[in-house]
Coordinates of C-alpha atoms in Angstrom, one line a residue:
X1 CA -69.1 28.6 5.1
X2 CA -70.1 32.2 6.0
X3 CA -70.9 33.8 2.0
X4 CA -73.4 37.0 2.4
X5 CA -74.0 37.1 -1.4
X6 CA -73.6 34.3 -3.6
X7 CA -74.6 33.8 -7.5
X8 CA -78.5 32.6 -8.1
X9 CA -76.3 30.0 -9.9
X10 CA -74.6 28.4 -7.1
X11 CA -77.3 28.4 -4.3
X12 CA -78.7 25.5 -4.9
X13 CA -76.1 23.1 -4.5
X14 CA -74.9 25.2 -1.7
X15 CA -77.9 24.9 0.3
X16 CA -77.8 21.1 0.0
X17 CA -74.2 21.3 0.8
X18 CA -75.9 23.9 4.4
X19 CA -78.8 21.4 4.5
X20 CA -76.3 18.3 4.5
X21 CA -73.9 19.2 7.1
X22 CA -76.7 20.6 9.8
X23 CA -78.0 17.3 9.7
X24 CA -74.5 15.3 10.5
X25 CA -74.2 18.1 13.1
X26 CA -77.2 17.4 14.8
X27 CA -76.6 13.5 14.2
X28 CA -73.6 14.0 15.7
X29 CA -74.8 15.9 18.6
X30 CA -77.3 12.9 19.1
X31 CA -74.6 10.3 19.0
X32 CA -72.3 12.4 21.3
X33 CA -69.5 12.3 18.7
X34 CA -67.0 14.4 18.0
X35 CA -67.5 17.4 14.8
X36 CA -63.9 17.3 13.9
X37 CA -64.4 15.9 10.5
X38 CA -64.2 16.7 7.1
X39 CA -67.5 18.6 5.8
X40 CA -67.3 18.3 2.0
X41 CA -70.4 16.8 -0.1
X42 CA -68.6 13.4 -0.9
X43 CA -67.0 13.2 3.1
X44 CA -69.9 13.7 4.8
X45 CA -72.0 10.6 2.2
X46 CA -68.9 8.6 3.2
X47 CA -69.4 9.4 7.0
X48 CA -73.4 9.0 6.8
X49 CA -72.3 5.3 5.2
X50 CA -69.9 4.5 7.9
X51 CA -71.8 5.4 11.0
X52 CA -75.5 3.7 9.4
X53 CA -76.4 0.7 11.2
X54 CA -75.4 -2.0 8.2
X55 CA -71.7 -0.6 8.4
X56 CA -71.7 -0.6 12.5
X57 CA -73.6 -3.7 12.5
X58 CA -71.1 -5.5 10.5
X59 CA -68.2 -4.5 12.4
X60 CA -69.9 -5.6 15.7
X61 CA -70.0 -8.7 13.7
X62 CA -66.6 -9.3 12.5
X63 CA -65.6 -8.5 15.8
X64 CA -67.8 -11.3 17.1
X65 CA -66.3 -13.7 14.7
X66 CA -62.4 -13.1 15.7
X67 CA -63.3 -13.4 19.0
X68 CA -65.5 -16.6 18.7
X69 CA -62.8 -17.9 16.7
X70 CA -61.0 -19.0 19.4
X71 CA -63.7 -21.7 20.2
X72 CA -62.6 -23.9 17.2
X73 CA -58.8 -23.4 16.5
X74 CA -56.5 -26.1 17.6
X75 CA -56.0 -26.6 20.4
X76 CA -59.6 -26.8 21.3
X77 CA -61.5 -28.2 24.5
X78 CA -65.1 -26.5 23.5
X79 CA -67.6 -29.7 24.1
X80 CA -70.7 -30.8 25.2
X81 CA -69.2 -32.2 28.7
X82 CA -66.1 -31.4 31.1
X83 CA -65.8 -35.0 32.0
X84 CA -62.8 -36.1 30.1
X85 CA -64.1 -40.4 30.5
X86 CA -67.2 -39.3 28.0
X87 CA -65.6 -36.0 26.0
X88 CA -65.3 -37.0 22.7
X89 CA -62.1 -36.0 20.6
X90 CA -62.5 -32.3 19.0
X91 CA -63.3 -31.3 16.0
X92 CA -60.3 -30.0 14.2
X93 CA -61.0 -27.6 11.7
X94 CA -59.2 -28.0 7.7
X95 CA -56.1 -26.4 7.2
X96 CA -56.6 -22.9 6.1
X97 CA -60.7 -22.2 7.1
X98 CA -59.5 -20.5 10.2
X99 CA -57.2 -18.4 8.4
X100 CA -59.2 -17.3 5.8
X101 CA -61.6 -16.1 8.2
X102 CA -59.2 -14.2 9.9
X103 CA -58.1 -12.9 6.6
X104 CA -61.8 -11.6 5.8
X105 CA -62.0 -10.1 9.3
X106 CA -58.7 -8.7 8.6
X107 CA -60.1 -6.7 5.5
X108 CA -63.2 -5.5 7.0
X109 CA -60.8 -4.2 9.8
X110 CA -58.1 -2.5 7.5
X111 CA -61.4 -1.0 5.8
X112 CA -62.5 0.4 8.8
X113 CA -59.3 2.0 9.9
X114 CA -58.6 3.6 6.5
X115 CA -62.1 5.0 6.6
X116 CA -61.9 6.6 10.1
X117 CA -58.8 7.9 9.3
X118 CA -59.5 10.0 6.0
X119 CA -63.0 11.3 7.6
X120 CA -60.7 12.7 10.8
X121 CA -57.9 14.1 8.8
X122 CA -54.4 14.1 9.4
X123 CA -54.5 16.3 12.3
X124 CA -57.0 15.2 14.2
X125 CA -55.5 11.5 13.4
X126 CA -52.4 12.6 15.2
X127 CA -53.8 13.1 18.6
X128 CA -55.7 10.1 18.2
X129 CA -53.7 7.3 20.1
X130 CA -56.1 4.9 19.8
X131 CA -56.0 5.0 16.1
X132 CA -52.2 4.5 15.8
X133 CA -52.6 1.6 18.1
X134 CA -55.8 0.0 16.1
X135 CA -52.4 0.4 12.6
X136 CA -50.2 -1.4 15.4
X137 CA -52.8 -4.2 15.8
X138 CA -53.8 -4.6 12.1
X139 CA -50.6 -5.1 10.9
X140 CA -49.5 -7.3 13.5
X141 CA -52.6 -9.0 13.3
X142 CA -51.8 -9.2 9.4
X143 CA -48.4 -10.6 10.1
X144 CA -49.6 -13.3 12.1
X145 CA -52.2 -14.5 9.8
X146 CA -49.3 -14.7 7.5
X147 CA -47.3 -16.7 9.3
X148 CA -49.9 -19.6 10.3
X149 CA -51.1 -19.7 6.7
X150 CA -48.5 -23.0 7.0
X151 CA -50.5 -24.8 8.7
X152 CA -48.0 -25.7 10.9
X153 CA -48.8 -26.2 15.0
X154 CA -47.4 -23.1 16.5
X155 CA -47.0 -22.9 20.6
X156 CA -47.8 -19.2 20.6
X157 CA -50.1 -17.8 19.2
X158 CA -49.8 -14.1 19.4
X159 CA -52.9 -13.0 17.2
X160 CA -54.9 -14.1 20.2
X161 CA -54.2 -11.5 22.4
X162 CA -54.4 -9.0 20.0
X163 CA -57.9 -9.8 19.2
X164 CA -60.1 -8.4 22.5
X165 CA -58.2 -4.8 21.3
X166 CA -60.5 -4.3 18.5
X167 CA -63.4 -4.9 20.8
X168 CA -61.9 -2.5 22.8
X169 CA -61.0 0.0 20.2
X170 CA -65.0 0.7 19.2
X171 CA -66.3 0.7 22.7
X172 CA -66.4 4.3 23.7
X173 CA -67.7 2.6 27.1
X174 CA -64.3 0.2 27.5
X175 CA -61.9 2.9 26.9
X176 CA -64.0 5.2 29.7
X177 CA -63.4 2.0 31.7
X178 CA -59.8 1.7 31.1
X179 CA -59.1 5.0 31.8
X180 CA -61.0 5.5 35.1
X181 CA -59.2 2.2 35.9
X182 CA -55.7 4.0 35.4
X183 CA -57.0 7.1 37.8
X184 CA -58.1 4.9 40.0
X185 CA -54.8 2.8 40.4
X186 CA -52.9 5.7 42.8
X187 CA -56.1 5.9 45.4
X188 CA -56.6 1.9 45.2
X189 CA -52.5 1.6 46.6
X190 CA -52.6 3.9 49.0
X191 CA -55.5 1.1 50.5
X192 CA -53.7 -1.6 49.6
X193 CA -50.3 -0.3 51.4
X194 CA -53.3 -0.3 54.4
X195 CA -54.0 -3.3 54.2
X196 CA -50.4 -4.8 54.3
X197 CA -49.7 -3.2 57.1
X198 CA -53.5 -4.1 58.9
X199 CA -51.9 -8.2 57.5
X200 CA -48.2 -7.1 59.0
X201 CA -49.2 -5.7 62.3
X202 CA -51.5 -8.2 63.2
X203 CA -49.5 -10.8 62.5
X204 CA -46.9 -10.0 64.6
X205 CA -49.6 -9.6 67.4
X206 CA -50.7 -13.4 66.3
X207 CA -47.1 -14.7 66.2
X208 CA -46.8 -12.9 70.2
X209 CA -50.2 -14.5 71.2
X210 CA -49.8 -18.0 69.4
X211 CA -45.8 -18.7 70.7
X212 CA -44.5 -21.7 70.6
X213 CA -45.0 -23.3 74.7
X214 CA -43.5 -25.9 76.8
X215 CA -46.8 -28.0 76.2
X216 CA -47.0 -29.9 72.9
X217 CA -50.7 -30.3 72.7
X218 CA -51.3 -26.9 73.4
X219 CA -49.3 -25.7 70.2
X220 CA -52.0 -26.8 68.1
X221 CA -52.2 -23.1 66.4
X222 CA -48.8 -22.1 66.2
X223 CA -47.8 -25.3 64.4
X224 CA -51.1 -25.0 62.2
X225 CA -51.0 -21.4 61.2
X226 CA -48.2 -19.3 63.4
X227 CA -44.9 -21.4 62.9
X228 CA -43.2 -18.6 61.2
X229 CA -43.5 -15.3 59.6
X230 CA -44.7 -16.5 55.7
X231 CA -46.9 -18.8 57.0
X232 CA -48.8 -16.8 59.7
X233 CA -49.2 -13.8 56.7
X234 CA -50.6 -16.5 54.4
X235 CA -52.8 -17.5 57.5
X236 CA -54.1 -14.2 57.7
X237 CA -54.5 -13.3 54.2
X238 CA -56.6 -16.3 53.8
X239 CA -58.7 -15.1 57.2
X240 CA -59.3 -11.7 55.3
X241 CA -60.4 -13.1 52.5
X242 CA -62.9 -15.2 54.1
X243 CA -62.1 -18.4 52.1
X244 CA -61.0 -20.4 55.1
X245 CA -63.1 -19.0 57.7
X246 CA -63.1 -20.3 60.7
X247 CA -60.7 -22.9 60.6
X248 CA -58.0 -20.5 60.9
X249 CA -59.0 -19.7 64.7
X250 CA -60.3 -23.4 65.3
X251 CA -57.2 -24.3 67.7
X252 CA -56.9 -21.5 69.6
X253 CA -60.6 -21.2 69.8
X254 CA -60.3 -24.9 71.6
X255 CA -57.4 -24.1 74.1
X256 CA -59.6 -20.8 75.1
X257 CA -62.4 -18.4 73.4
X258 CA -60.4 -15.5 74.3
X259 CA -58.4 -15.8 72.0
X260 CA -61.3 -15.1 69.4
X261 CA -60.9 -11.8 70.5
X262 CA -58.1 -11.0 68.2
X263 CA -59.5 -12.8 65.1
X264 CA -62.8 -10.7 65.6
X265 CA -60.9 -7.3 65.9
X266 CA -59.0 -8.9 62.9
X267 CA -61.6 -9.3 60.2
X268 CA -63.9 -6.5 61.9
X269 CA -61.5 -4.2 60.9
X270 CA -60.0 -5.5 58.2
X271 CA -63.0 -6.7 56.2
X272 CA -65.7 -4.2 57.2
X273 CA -63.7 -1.3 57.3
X274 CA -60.8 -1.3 55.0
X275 CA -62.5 -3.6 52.4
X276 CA -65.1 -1.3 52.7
X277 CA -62.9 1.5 52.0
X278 CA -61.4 0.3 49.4
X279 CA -64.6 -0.6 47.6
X280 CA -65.8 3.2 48.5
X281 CA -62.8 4.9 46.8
X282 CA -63.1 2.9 43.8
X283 CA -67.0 3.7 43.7
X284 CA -66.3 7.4 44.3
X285 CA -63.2 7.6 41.8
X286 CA -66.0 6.0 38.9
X287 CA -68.2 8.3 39.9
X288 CA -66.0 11.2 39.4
X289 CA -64.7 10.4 36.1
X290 CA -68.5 9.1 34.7
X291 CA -69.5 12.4 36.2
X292 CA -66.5 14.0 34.2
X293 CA -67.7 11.8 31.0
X294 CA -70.8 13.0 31.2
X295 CA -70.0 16.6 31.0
X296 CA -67.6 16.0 27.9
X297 CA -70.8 14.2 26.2
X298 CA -73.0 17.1 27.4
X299 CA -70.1 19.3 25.5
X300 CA -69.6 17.7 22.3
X301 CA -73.7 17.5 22.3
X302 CA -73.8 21.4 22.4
X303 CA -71.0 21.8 20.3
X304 CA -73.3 19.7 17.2
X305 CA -76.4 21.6 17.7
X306 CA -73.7 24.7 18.0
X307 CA -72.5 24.0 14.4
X308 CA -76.0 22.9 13.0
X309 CA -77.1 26.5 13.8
X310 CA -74.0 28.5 12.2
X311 CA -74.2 26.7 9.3
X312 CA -78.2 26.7 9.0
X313 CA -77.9 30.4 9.9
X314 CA -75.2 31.3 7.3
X315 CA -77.4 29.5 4.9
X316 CA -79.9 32.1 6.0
X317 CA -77.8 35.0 5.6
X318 CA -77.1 34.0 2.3
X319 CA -80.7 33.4 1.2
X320 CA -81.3 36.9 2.3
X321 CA -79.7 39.3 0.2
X322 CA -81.3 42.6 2.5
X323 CA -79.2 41.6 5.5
X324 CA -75.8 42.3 6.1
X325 CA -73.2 39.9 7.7
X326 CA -73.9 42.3 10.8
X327 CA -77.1 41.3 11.2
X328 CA -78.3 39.2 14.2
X329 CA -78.2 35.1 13.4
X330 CA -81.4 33.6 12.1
X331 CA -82.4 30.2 11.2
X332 CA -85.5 30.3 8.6
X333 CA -88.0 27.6 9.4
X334 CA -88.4 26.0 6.6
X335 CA -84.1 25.6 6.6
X336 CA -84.5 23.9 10.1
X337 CA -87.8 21.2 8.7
X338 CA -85.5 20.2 6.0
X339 CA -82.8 19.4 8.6
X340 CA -85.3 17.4 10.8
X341 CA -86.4 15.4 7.7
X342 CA -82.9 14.5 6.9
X343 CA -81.4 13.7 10.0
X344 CA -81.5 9.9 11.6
X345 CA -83.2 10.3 14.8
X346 CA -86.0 9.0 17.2
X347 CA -89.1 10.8 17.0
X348 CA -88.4 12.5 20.3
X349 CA -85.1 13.2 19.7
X350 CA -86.7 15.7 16.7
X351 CA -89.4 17.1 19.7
X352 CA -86.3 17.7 22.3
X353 CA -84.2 19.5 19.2
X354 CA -87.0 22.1 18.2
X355 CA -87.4 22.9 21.9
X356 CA -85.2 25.7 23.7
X357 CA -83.8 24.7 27.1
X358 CA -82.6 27.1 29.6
X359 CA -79.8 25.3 31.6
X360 CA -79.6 27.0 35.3
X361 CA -77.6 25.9 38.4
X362 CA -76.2 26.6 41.8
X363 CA -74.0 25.6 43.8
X364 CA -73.1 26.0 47.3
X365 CA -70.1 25.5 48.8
X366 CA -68.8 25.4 52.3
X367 CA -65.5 26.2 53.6
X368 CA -64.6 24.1 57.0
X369 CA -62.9 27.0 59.0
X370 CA -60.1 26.0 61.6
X371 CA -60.0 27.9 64.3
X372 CA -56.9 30.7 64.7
X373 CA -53.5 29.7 66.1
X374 CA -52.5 31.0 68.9
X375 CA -50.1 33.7 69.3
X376 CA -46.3 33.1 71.2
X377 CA -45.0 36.3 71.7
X378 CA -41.2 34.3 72.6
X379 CA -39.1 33.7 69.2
X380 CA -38.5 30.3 70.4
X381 CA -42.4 29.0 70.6
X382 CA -43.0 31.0 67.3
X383 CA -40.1 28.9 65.7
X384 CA -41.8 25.8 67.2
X385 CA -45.4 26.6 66.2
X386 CA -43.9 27.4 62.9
X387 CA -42.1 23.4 62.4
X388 CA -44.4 21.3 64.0
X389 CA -48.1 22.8 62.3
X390 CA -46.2 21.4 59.2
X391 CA -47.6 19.0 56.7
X392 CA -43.9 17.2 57.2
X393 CA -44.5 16.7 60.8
X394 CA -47.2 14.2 59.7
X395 CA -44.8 12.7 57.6
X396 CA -42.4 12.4 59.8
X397 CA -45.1 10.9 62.8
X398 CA -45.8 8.4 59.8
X399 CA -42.0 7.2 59.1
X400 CA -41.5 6.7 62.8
X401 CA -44.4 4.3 63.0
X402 CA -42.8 2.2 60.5
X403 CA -39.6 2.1 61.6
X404 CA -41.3 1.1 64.8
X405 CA -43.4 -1.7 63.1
X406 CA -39.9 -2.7 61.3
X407 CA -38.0 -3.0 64.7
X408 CA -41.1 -5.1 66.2
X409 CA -41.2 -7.3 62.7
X410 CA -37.1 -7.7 63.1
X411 CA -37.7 -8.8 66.8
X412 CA -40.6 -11.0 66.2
X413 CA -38.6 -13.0 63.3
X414 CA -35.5 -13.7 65.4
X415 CA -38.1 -14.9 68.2
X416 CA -40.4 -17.0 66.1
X417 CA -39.0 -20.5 66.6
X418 CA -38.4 -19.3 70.6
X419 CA -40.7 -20.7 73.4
X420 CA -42.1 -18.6 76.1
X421 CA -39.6 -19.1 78.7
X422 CA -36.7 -19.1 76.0
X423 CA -37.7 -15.1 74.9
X424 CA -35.8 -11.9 76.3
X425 CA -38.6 -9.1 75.8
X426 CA -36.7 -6.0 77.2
X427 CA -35.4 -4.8 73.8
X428 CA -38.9 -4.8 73.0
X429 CA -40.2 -2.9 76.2
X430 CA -38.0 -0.6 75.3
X431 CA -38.7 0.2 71.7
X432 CA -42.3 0.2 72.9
X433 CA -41.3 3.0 75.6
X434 CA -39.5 5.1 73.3
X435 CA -42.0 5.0 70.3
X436 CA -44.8 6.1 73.1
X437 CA -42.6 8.9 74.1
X438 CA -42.5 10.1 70.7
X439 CA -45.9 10.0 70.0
X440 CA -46.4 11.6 73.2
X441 CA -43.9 14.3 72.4
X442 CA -45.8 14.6 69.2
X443 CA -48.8 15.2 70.2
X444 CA -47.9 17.8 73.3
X445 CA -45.8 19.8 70.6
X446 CA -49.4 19.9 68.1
X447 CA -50.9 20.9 70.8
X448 CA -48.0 23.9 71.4
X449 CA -48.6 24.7 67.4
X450 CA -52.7 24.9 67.2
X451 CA -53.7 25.2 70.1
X452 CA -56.4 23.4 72.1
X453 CA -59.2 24.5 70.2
X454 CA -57.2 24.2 66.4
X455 CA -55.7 20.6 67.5
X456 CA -59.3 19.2 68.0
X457 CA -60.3 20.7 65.1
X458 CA -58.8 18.2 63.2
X459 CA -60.3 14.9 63.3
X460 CA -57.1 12.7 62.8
X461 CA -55.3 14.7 65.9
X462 CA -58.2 13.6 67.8
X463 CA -57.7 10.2 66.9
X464 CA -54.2 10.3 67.4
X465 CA -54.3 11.9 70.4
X466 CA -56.8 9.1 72.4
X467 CA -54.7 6.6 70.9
X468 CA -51.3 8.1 72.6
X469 CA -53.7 8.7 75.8
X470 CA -54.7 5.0 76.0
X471 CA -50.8 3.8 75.4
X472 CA -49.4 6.1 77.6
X473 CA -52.1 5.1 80.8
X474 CA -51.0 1.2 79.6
X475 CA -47.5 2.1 80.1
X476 CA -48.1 3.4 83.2
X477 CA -50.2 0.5 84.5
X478 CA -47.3 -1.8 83.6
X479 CA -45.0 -0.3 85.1
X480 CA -46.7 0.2 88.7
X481 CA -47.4 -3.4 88.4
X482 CA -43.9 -4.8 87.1
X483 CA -41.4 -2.2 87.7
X484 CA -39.0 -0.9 85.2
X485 CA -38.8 -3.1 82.4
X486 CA -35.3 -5.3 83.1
X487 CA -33.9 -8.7 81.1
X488 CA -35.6 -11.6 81.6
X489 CA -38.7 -10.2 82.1
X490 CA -41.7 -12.2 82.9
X491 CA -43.7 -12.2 79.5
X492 CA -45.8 -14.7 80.1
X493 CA -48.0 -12.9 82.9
X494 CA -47.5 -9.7 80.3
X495 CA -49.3 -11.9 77.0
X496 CA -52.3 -9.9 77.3
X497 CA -50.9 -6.7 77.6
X498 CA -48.2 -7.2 74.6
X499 CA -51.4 -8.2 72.6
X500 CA -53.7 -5.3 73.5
X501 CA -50.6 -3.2 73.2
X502 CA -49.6 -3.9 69.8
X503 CA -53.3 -3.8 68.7
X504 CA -53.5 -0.3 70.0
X505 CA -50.0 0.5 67.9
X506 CA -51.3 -0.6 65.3
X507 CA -54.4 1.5 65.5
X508 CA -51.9 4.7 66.0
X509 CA -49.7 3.5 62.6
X510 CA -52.5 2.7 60.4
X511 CA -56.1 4.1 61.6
X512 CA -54.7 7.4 61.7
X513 CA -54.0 7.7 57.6
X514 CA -56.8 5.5 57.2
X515 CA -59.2 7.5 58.8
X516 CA -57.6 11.0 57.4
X517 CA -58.8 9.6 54.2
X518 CA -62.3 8.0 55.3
X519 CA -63.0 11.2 56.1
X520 CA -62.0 13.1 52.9

């Protein structure tokens, strides 16, 4: 709409025309919406009409009635009481009054799609997927209306579930919701895979500390909670949950309190720290993306007040036959009052417009520095720094720590219906002695690859590496005390070590990720 000289004629209408779209510019800048519309005279009445407050209003409405709808259709159970000795029967509607109402609804919605579609134009209407899903849901909506028209009892009722979408469909705020939920989902199962291994790993620990023994009366817990491998993860799941707190731990708690040791570290870590975690990714992935939302809205707000100038200022231009197209931009003031008058705004919206903001910002941003690796001047110790400072080391440390939770899962399940004295524990000793070796082995060679100085400069090597400290001096102490591990072996004075043991595994399979990501 750029016209430097334009017949005395003509300027009228054009300057209405100017006048008309600055204001749904600005109105739209207001409203955060987007500016790709059509901009002819007759368009933008028919977009004024559909955004005023009587067209959203009764939209909001309709809406309102589909969904109440479902109060009164048969079957129904809405009633002044639950109690089914005093509910009287329910009122069943006449054939056909919950249909037509549909079929009302059904108009106002057909209206309302046609509408948004010719204002956005073909294009536009082919990016739009929410659009050709709201067709999709009007004309199966349509369909079904069709078909219970009979008055005939159907068992599925399939226009239900396609009425919350048109809720959905004119809630800008909803489909924000929806999609943070879907970037949300990848970071939520990376928590969740946590968690079943925090519900896996300990209960293996609880199936080793709550065996089946020689004395009946002392097997109050195992047959209660710990009789096999389903029912001691349902145990726990309930325990994380907090639903059946404490009468999970009730029997063992009776045969001795230490034992409340192990449910403690249980729902200590397991409810206050990955719960936690989980609830503090989900907070910090809505944040993001409303942060995100909000700089879209900030975007499309600049972008109206953007086109309200160039086409107030092209007005101007042509209003002004001594200037040339290269002249700077001007808005006359009496051009910008009209708009003010015309547009639908609050009375401070109209004091924020007039005003000129200067937008200014820093930022500051910190680099975490690691310190150098060292330098090997042997091929062989430069080929070695070179594998094992690799990401895939990581992910190799990780895979190992599952297969070892796998081979103490597949021991654990052939033992479960095993007393005390009936269990052989040496192919566990030494799964337990190689895994530790490994992580040993792992951590010497990170060491060789950063250095002293570089290893500790990562947080989750630090972890790792107290955890492997604290294994290996365990290790140790069972062996100077019991000798080399051989069949047979006395498990029963070892019940305390296999617990802390496994508890401390644990810690080196799970914390090590979990903490990684705490701290990112």
């Amino acid at each position: 709409h750029t016209h430097a000289r334009r017949p005395t004629v003509g300027l009228g209408r054009d300057e209405d025309l100017y006048l008309q779209q600055a204001a749904v510019f600005i109105e739209d800048a207001i409203q955060y919406r987007s500016i790709n519309h059509r901009v002819d005279a007759n368009s933008l009445r028919l977009y004024r009409w559909y955004y005023s407050r009587i067209w959203q209003w009764g939209l909001g409405l309709t809406i309102a009635v589909v969904l109440t709808l479902a109060f009164i259709e048969r079957p129904s159970s809405f009633s002044y009481t639950s109690d089914p000795r005093f509910r009287p029967p329910p009122w069943e509607p006449p054939c056909g009054l919950t249909e037509g109402i549909e079929i009302v609804c059904l108009v106002i919605f057909a209206i309302d799609l046609a509408t948004k579609s010719y204002l956005i134009g073909w294009e536009e209407f082919r990016q739009c997927k929410w659009l050709i899903v709201y067709i999709l849901a009007v004309s199966a909506f349509e369909w079904n209306v069709a078909l219970s028209l009979c008055c005939r009892r159907q068992n599925l009722r399939v226009r239900r579930l396609i009425r919350p979408f048109f809720l959905l469909q004119n809630s800008s705020l909803m489909k924000k919701t929806l999609k943070c939920i879907k970037r949300t989902l990848p970071e939520i199962a990376s928590v969740i895979l946590l968690l079943a291994l925090h519900l896996c790993l300990f209960t293996m620990i609880g199936m080793l500390l709550f065996a089946k023994g020689e004395v009946r009366s002392q097997n109050g817990e195992w047959e209660a909670y710990f009789r096999d491998l389903p029912t001691s993860l349902s145990s726990l799941l309930v325990l994380l949950t907090t639903a059946n707190n404490p009468d999970v731990m009730i029997p063992a708690y009776s045969l001795n309190r230490g034992y409340s040791i192990f449910f403690i570290l249980f729902s200590g870590f397991g409810t206050y720290f990955l719960m936690n975690l989980l609830t503090a990714i989900v907070y910090n992935q809505f944040r993001g993306y409303l942060l995100m939302s909000v700089q879209a809205s900030i975007l499309r707000r600049r972008l109206g007040v953007r086109a309200a100038f160039e086409v107030m200022s092209c007005q101007g231009r042509g209003q002004d036959a001594t200037h040339s197209e290269e002249h700077v931009e001007r808005v006359r003031v009496d051009a910008s009052l009209q708009v003010m008058a015309r547009v639908q705004m609050k009375s401070y919206y109209r004091q924020a417009i007039i005003k000129v903001r200067k937008d200014y910002g820093s930022s500051l941003s910190f680099l975490l520095q690691h310190p150098p690796k060292p330098e090997y001047n042997s091929s062989l110790l430069q080929r070695l720094q070179l594998i094992f400072s690799h990401y895939y080391v990581t992910v190799v440390g990780n895979a190992m720590a599952l297969t070892n939770v796998m081979c103490i899962c597949t021991i654990l399940v052939l033992d479960s219906e095993k007393s005390i004295a009936e269990r052989d524990d040496y192919y566990m000793e030494v799964i337990n002695c190689f895994f530790i070796l490994y992580y040993l082995m792992e951590m010497s060679l990170k060491i060789l690859a950063f250095g002293w100085r570089g290893y500790l400069s990562y947080r989750n090597n630090i972890f790792d590496g107290l955890l492997t400290v604290c294994l290996l001096v365990l290790q140790i102490t069972i062996f100077a005390t019991y000798r080399l591990p051989f069949p047979k072996w006395l498990v029963s004075s070892l019940r305390s070590y296999f617990s802390l043991n496994k508890y401390i595994l644990y810690q080196e399979i799970v914390l090590k990720d979990g903490a990684h990501l705490y701290i990112q």
